[in-house]
PDB file of C-alpha atoms in Angstrom:
ATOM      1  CA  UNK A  10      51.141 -35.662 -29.626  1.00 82.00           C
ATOM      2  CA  UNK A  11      53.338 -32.925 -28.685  1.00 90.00           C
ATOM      3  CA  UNK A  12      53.272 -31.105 -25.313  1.00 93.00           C
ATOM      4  CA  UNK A  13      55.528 -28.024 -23.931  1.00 95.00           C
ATOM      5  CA  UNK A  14      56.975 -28.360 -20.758  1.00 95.00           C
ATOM      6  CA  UNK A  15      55.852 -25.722 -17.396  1.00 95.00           C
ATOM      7  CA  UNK A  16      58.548 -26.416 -15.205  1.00 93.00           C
ATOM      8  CA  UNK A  17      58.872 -24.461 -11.768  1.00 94.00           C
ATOM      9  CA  UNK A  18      62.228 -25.230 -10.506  1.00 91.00           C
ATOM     10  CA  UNK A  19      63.993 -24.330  -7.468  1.00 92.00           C
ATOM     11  CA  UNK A  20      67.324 -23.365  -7.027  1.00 88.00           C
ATOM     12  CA  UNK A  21      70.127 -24.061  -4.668  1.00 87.00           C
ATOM     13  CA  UNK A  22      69.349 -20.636  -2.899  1.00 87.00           C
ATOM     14  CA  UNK A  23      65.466 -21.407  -2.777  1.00 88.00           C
ATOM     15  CA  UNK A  24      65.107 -19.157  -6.126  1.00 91.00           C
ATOM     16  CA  UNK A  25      61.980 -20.188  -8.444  1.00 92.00           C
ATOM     17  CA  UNK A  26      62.612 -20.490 -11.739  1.00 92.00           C
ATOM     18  CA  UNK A  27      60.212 -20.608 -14.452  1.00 93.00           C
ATOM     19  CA  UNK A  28      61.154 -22.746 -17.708  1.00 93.00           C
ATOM     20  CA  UNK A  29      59.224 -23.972 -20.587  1.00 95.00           C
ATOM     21  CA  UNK A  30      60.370 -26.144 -23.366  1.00 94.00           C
ATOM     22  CA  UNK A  31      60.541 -26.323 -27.172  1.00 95.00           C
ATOM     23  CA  UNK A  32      57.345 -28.555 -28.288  1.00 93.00           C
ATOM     24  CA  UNK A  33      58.334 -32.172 -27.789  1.00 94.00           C
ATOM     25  CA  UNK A  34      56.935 -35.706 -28.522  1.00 91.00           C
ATOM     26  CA  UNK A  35      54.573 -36.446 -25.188  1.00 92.00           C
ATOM     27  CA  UNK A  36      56.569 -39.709 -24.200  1.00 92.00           C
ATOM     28  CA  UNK A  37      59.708 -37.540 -24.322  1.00 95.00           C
ATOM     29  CA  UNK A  38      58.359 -35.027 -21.869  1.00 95.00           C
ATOM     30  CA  UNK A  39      57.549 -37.454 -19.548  1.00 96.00           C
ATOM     31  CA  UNK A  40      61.113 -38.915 -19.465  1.00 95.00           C
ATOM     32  CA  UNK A  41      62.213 -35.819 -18.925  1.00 94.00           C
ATOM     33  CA  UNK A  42      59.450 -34.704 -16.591  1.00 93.00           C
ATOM     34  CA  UNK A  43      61.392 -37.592 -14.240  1.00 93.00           C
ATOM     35  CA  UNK A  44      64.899 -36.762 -14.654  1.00 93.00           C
ATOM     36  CA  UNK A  45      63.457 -33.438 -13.588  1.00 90.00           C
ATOM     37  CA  UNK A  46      62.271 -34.841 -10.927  1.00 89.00           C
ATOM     38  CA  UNK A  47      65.816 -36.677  -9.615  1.00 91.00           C
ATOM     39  CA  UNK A  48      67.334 -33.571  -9.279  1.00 89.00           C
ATOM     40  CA  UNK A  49      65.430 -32.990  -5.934  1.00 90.00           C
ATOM     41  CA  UNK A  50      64.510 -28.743  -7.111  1.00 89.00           C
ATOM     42  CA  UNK A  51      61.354 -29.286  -8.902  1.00 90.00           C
ATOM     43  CA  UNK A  52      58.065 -27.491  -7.447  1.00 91.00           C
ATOM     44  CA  UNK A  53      55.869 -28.279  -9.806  1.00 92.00           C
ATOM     45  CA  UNK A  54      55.632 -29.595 -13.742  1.00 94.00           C
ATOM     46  CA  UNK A  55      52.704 -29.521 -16.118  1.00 96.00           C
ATOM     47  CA  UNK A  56      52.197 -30.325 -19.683  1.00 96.00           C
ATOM     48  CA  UNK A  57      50.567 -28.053 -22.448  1.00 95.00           C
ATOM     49  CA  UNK A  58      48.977 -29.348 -25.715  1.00 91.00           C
ATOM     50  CA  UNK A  59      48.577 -27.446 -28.795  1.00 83.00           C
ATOM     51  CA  UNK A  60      45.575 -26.508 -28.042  1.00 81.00           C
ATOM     52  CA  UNK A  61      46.538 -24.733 -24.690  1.00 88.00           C
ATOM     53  CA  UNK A  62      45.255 -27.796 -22.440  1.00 90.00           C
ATOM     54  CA  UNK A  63      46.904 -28.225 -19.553  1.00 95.00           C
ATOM     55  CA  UNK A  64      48.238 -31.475 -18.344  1.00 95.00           C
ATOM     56  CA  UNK A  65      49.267 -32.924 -15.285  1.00 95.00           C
ATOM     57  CA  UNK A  66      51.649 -36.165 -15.110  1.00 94.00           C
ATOM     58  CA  UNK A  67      49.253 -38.366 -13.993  1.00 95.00           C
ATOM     59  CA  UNK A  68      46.612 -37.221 -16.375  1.00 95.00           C
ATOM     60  CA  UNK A  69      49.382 -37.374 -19.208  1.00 94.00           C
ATOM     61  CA  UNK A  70      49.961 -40.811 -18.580  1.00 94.00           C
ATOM     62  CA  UNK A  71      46.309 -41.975 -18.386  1.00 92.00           C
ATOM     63  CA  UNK A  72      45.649 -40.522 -21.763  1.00 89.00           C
ATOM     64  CA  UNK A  73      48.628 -41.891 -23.681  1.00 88.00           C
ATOM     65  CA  UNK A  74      47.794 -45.387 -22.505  1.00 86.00           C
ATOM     66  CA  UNK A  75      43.821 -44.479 -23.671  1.00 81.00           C
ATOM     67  CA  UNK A  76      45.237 -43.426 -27.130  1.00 79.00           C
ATOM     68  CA  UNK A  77      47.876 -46.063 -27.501  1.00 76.00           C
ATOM     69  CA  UNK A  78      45.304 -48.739 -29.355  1.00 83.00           C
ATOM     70  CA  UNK A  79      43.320 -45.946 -31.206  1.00 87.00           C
ATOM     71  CA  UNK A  80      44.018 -44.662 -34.699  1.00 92.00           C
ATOM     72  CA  UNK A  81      47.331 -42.475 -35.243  1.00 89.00           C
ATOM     73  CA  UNK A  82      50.316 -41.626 -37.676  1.00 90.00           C
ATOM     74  CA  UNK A  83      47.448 -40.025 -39.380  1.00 97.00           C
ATOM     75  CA  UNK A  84      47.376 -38.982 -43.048  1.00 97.00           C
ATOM     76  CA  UNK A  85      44.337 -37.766 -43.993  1.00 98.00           C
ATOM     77  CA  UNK A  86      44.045 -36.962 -48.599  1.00 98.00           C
ATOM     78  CA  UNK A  87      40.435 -35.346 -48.907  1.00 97.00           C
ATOM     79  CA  UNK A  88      38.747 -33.543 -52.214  1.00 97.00           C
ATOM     80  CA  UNK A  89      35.235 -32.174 -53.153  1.00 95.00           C
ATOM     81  CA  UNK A  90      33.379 -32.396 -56.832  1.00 93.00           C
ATOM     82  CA  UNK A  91      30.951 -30.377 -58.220  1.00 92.00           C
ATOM     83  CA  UNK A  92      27.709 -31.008 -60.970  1.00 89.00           C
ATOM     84  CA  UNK A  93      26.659 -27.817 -62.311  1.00 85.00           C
ATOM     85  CA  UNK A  94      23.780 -29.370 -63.926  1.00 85.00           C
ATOM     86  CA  UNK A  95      22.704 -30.989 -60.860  1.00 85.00           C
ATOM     87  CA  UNK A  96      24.264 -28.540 -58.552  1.00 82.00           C
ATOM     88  CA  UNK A  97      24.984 -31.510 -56.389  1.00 89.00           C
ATOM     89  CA  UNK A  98      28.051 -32.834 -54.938  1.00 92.00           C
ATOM     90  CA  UNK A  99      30.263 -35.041 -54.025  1.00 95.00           C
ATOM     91  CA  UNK A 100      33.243 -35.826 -51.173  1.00 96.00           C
ATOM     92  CA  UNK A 101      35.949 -38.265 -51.369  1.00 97.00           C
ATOM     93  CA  UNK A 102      38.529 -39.314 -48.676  1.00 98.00           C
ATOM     94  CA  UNK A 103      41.457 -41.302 -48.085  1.00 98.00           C
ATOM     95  CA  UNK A 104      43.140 -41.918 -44.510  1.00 98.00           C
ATOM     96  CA  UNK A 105      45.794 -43.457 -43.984  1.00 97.00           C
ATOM     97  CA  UNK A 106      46.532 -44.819 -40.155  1.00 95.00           C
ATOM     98  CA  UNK A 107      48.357 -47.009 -38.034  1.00 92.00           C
ATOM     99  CA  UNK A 108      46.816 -48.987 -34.951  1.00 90.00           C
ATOM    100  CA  UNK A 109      47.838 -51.798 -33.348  1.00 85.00           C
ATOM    101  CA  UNK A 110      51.264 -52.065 -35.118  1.00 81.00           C
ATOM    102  CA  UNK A 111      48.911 -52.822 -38.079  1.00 90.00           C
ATOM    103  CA  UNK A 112      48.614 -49.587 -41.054  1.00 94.00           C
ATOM    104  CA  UNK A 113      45.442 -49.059 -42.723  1.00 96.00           C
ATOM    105  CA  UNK A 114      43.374 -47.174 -45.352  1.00 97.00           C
ATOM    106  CA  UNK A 115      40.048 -46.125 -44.916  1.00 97.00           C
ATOM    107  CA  UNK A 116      38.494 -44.769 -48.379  1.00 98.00           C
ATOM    108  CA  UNK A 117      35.637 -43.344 -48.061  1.00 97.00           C
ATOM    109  CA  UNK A 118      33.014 -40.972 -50.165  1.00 97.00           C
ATOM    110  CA  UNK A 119      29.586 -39.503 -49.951  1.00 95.00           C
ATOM    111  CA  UNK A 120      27.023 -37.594 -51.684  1.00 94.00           C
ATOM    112  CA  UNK A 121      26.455 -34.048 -50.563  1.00 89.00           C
ATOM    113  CA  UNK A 122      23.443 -32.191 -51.210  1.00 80.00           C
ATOM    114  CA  UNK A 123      22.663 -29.432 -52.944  1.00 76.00           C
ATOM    115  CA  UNK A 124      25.713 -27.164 -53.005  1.00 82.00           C
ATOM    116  CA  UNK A 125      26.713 -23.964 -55.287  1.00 86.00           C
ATOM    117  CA  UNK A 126      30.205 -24.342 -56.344  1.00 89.00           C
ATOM    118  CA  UNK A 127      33.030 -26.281 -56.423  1.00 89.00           C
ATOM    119  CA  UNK A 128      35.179 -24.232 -53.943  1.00 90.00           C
ATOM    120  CA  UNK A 129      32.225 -25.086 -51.533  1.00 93.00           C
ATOM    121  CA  UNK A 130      32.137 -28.918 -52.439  1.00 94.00           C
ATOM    122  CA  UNK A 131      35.721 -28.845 -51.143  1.00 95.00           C
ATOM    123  CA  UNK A 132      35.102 -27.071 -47.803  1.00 95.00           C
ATOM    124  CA  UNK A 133      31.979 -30.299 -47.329  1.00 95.00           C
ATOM    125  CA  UNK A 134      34.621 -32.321 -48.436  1.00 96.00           C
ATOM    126  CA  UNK A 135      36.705 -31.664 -45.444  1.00 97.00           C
ATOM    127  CA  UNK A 136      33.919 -31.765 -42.935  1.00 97.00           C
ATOM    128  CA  UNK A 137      32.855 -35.149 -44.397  1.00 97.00           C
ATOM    129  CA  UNK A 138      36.827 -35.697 -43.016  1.00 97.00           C
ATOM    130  CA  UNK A 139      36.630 -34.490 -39.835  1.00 97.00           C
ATOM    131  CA  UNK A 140      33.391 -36.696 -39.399  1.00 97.00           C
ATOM    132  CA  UNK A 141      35.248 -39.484 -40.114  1.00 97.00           C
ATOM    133  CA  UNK A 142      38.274 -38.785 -37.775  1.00 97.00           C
ATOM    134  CA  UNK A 143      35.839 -38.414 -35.017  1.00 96.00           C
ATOM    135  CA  UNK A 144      33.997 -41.966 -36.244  1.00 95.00           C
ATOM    136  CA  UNK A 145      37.164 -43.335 -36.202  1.00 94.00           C
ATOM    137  CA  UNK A 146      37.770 -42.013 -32.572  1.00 93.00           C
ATOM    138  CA  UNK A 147      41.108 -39.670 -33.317  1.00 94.00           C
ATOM    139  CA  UNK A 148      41.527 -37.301 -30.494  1.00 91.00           C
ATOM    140  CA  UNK A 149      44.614 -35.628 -28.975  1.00 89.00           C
ATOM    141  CA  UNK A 150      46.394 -36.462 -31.882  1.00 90.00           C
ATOM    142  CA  UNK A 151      48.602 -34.715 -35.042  1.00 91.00           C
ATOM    143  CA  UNK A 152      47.161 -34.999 -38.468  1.00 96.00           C
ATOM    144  CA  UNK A 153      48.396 -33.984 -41.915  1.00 97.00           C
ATOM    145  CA  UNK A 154      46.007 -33.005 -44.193  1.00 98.00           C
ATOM    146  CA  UNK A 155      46.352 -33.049 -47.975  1.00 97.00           C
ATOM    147  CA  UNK A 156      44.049 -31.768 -50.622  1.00 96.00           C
ATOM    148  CA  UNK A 157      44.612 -29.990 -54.060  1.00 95.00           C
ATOM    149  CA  UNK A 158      42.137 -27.119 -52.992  1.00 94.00           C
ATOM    150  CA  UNK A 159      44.778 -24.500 -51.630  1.00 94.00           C
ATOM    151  CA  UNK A 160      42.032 -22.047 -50.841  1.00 93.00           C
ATOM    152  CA  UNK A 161      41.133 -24.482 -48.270  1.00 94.00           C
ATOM    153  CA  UNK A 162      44.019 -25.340 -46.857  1.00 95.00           C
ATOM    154  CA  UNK A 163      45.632 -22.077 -46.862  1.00 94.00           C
ATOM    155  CA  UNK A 164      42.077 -20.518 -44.926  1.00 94.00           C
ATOM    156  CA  UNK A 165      42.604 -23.336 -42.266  1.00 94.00           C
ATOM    157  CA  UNK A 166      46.003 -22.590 -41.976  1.00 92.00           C
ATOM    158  CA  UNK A 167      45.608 -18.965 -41.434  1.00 89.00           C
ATOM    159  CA  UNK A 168      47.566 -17.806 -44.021  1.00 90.00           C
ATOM    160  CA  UNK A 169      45.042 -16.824 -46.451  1.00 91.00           C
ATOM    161  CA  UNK A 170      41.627 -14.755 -45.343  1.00 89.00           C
ATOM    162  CA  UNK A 171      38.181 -15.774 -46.245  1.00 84.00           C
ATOM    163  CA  UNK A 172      35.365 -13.193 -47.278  1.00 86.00           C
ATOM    164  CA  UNK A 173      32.539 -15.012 -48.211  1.00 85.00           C
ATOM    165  CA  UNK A 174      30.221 -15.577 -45.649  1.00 86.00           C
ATOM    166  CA  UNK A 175      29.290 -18.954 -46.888  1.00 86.00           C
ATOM    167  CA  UNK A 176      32.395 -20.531 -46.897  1.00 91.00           C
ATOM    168  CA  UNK A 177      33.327 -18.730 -43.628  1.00 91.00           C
ATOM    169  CA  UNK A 178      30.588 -21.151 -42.069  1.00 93.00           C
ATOM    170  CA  UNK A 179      32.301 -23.917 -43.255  1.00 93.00           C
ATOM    171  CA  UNK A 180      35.732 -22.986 -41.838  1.00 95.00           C
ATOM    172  CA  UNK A 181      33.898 -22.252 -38.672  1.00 95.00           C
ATOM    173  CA  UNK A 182      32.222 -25.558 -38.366  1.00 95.00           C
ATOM    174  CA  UNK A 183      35.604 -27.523 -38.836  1.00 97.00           C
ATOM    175  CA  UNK A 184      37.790 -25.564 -36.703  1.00 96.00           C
ATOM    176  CA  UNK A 185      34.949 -26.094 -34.165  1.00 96.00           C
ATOM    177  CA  UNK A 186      35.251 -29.786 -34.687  1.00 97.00           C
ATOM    178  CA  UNK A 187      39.497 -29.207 -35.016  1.00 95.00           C
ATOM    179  CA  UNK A 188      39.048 -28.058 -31.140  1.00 93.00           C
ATOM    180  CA  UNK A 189      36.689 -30.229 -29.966  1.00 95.00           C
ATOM    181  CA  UNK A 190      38.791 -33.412 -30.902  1.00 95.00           C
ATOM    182  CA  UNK A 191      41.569 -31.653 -29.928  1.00 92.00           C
ATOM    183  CA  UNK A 192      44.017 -32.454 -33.338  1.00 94.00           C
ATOM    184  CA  UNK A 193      47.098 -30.803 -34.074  1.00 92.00           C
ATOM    185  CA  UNK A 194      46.908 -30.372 -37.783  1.00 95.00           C
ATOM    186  CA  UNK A 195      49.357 -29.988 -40.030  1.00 95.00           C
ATOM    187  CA  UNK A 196      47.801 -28.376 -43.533  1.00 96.00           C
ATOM    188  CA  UNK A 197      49.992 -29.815 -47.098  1.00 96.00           C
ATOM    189  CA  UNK A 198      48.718 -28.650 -50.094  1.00 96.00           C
ATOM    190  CA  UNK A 199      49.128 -30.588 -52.928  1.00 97.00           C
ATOM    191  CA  UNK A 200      48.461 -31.377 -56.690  1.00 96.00           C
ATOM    192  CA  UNK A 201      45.960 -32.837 -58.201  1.00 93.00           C
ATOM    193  CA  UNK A 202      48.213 -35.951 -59.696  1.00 95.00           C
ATOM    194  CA  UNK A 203      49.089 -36.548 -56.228  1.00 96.00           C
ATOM    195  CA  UNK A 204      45.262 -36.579 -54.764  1.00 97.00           C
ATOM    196  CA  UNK A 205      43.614 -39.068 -57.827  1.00 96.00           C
ATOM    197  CA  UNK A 206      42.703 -41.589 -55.038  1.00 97.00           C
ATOM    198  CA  UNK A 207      40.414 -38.881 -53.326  1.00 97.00           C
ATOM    199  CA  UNK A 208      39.351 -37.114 -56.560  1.00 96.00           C
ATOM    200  CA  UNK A 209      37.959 -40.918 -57.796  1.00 96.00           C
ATOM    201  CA  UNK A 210      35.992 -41.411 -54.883  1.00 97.00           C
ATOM    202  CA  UNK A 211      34.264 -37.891 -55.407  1.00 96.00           C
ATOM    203  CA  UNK A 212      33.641 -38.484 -58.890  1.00 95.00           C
ATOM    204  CA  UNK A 213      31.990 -41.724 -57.896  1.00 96.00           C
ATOM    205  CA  UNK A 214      29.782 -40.508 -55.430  1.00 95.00           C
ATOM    206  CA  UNK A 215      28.204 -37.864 -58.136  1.00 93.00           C
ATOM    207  CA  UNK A 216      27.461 -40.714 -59.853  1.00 93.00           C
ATOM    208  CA  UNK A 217      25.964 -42.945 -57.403  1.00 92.00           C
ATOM    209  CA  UNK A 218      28.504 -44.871 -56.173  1.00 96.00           C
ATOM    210  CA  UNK A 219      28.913 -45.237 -52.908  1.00 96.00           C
ATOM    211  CA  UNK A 220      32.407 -46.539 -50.954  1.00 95.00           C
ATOM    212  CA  UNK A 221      33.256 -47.218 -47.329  1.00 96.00           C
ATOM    213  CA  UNK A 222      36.054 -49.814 -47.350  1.00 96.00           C
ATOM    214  CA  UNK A 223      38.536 -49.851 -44.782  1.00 95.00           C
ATOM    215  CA  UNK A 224      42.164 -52.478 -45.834  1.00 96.00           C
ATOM    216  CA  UNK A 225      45.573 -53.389 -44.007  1.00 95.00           C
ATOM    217  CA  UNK A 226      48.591 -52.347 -45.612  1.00 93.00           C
ATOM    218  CA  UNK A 227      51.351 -54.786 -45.720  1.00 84.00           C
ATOM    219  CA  UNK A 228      54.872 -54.595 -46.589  1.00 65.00           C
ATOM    220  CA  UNK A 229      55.453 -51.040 -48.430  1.00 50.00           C
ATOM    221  CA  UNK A 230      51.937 -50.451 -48.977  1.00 42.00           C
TER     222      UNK A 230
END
């Protein structure tokens, strides 16, 4: 979790000073929040999130020892498939955590209902994601999601507009979500070699096959 730094400081001649820092790891700014502190000039010093929350030590504190045992170091590899015949679909996922000092992957797929095109299998695909984060209790934390559906990505990201209305629900619906568990998400798009794992797990679900397994990585793994 990354925070900014608000720090009102005072100076020698009873000057206020208003500073903020670059974005840095929320353990850091505490440290530094102290050695602040030492110096004897500090009025006051608050923490902002990503998402514009503000922080005060105390409250800092508390959550990073809530978060501590929960899921994070959070790779998330998603994708979405499509039967035209059926015009059903399916969503596959693949996250990758750490908890505990223990890694893990959770794969995980579902059937979707009836949906119109592929493009919109992906956007379910990346709900049935966030659903699982928030299952999984992830909160306050940095994620990095990777898909081979750029469109999505790229929409999430800002960088690329959306104009049809129904996939404009979708994005609204996971950025919702995106606030509400308050991640800092990092978007990677990526190729399709590179996202097999989640592709399989879509394919399967079209055809029945449904997979919730969760296993502890050792050694490389």
């Amino acid at each position: 979790m990354d925070v900014q730094i608000h720090w009102t400081y005072i100076t020698p001649k009873k000057q206020e000073a208003f500073l903020v820092s670059d974005w840095v790891d929320a353990k850091k700014a505490l440290a530094l929040a102290d050695d602040f502190a030492k110096t004897g000039r500090t009025k006051t010093v608050e923490f902002v999130d990503r998402n514009g929350t503000v922080w005060s030590k105390k409250e800092l504190q508390k959550l990073l020892e809530e978060i501590a045992g929960e899921p994070h170091e959070i790779v998330v590899y998603f994708d979405g498939g499509f039967d035209h015949e059926t015009s059903q679909g399916g969503a596959g996922a693949v996250v990758y955590y750490k908890q505990n000092d223990h890694r893990y992957r959770l794969r995980a797929n579902r059937r979707l209902g009836e949906i119109k095109s592929n493009n919109e299998a992906e956007y379910a695909a990346f709900w049935f994601v966030m659903q699982l984060l928030e299952e999984l209790g992830v909160h306050h934390l940095p994620v990095t999601f990777r898909g081979d559906s750029h469109v999505v990505l790229k929409q999430l990201s800002g960088d690329w507009p959306c104009f049809e209305d129904d996939f404009n629900i979708w994005l609204d619906r996971i950025e919702a979500k995106m606030r509400e568990l308050h991640i800092e998400p990092a978007y990677e798009p990526i190729s399709r070699k590179q996202n097999k794992e989640a592709d399989s797990l879509a394919r399967q679900a079209l055809e029945g096959q449904i997979i919730t397994s969760r296993t502890e990585l050792t050694g490389k793994g």
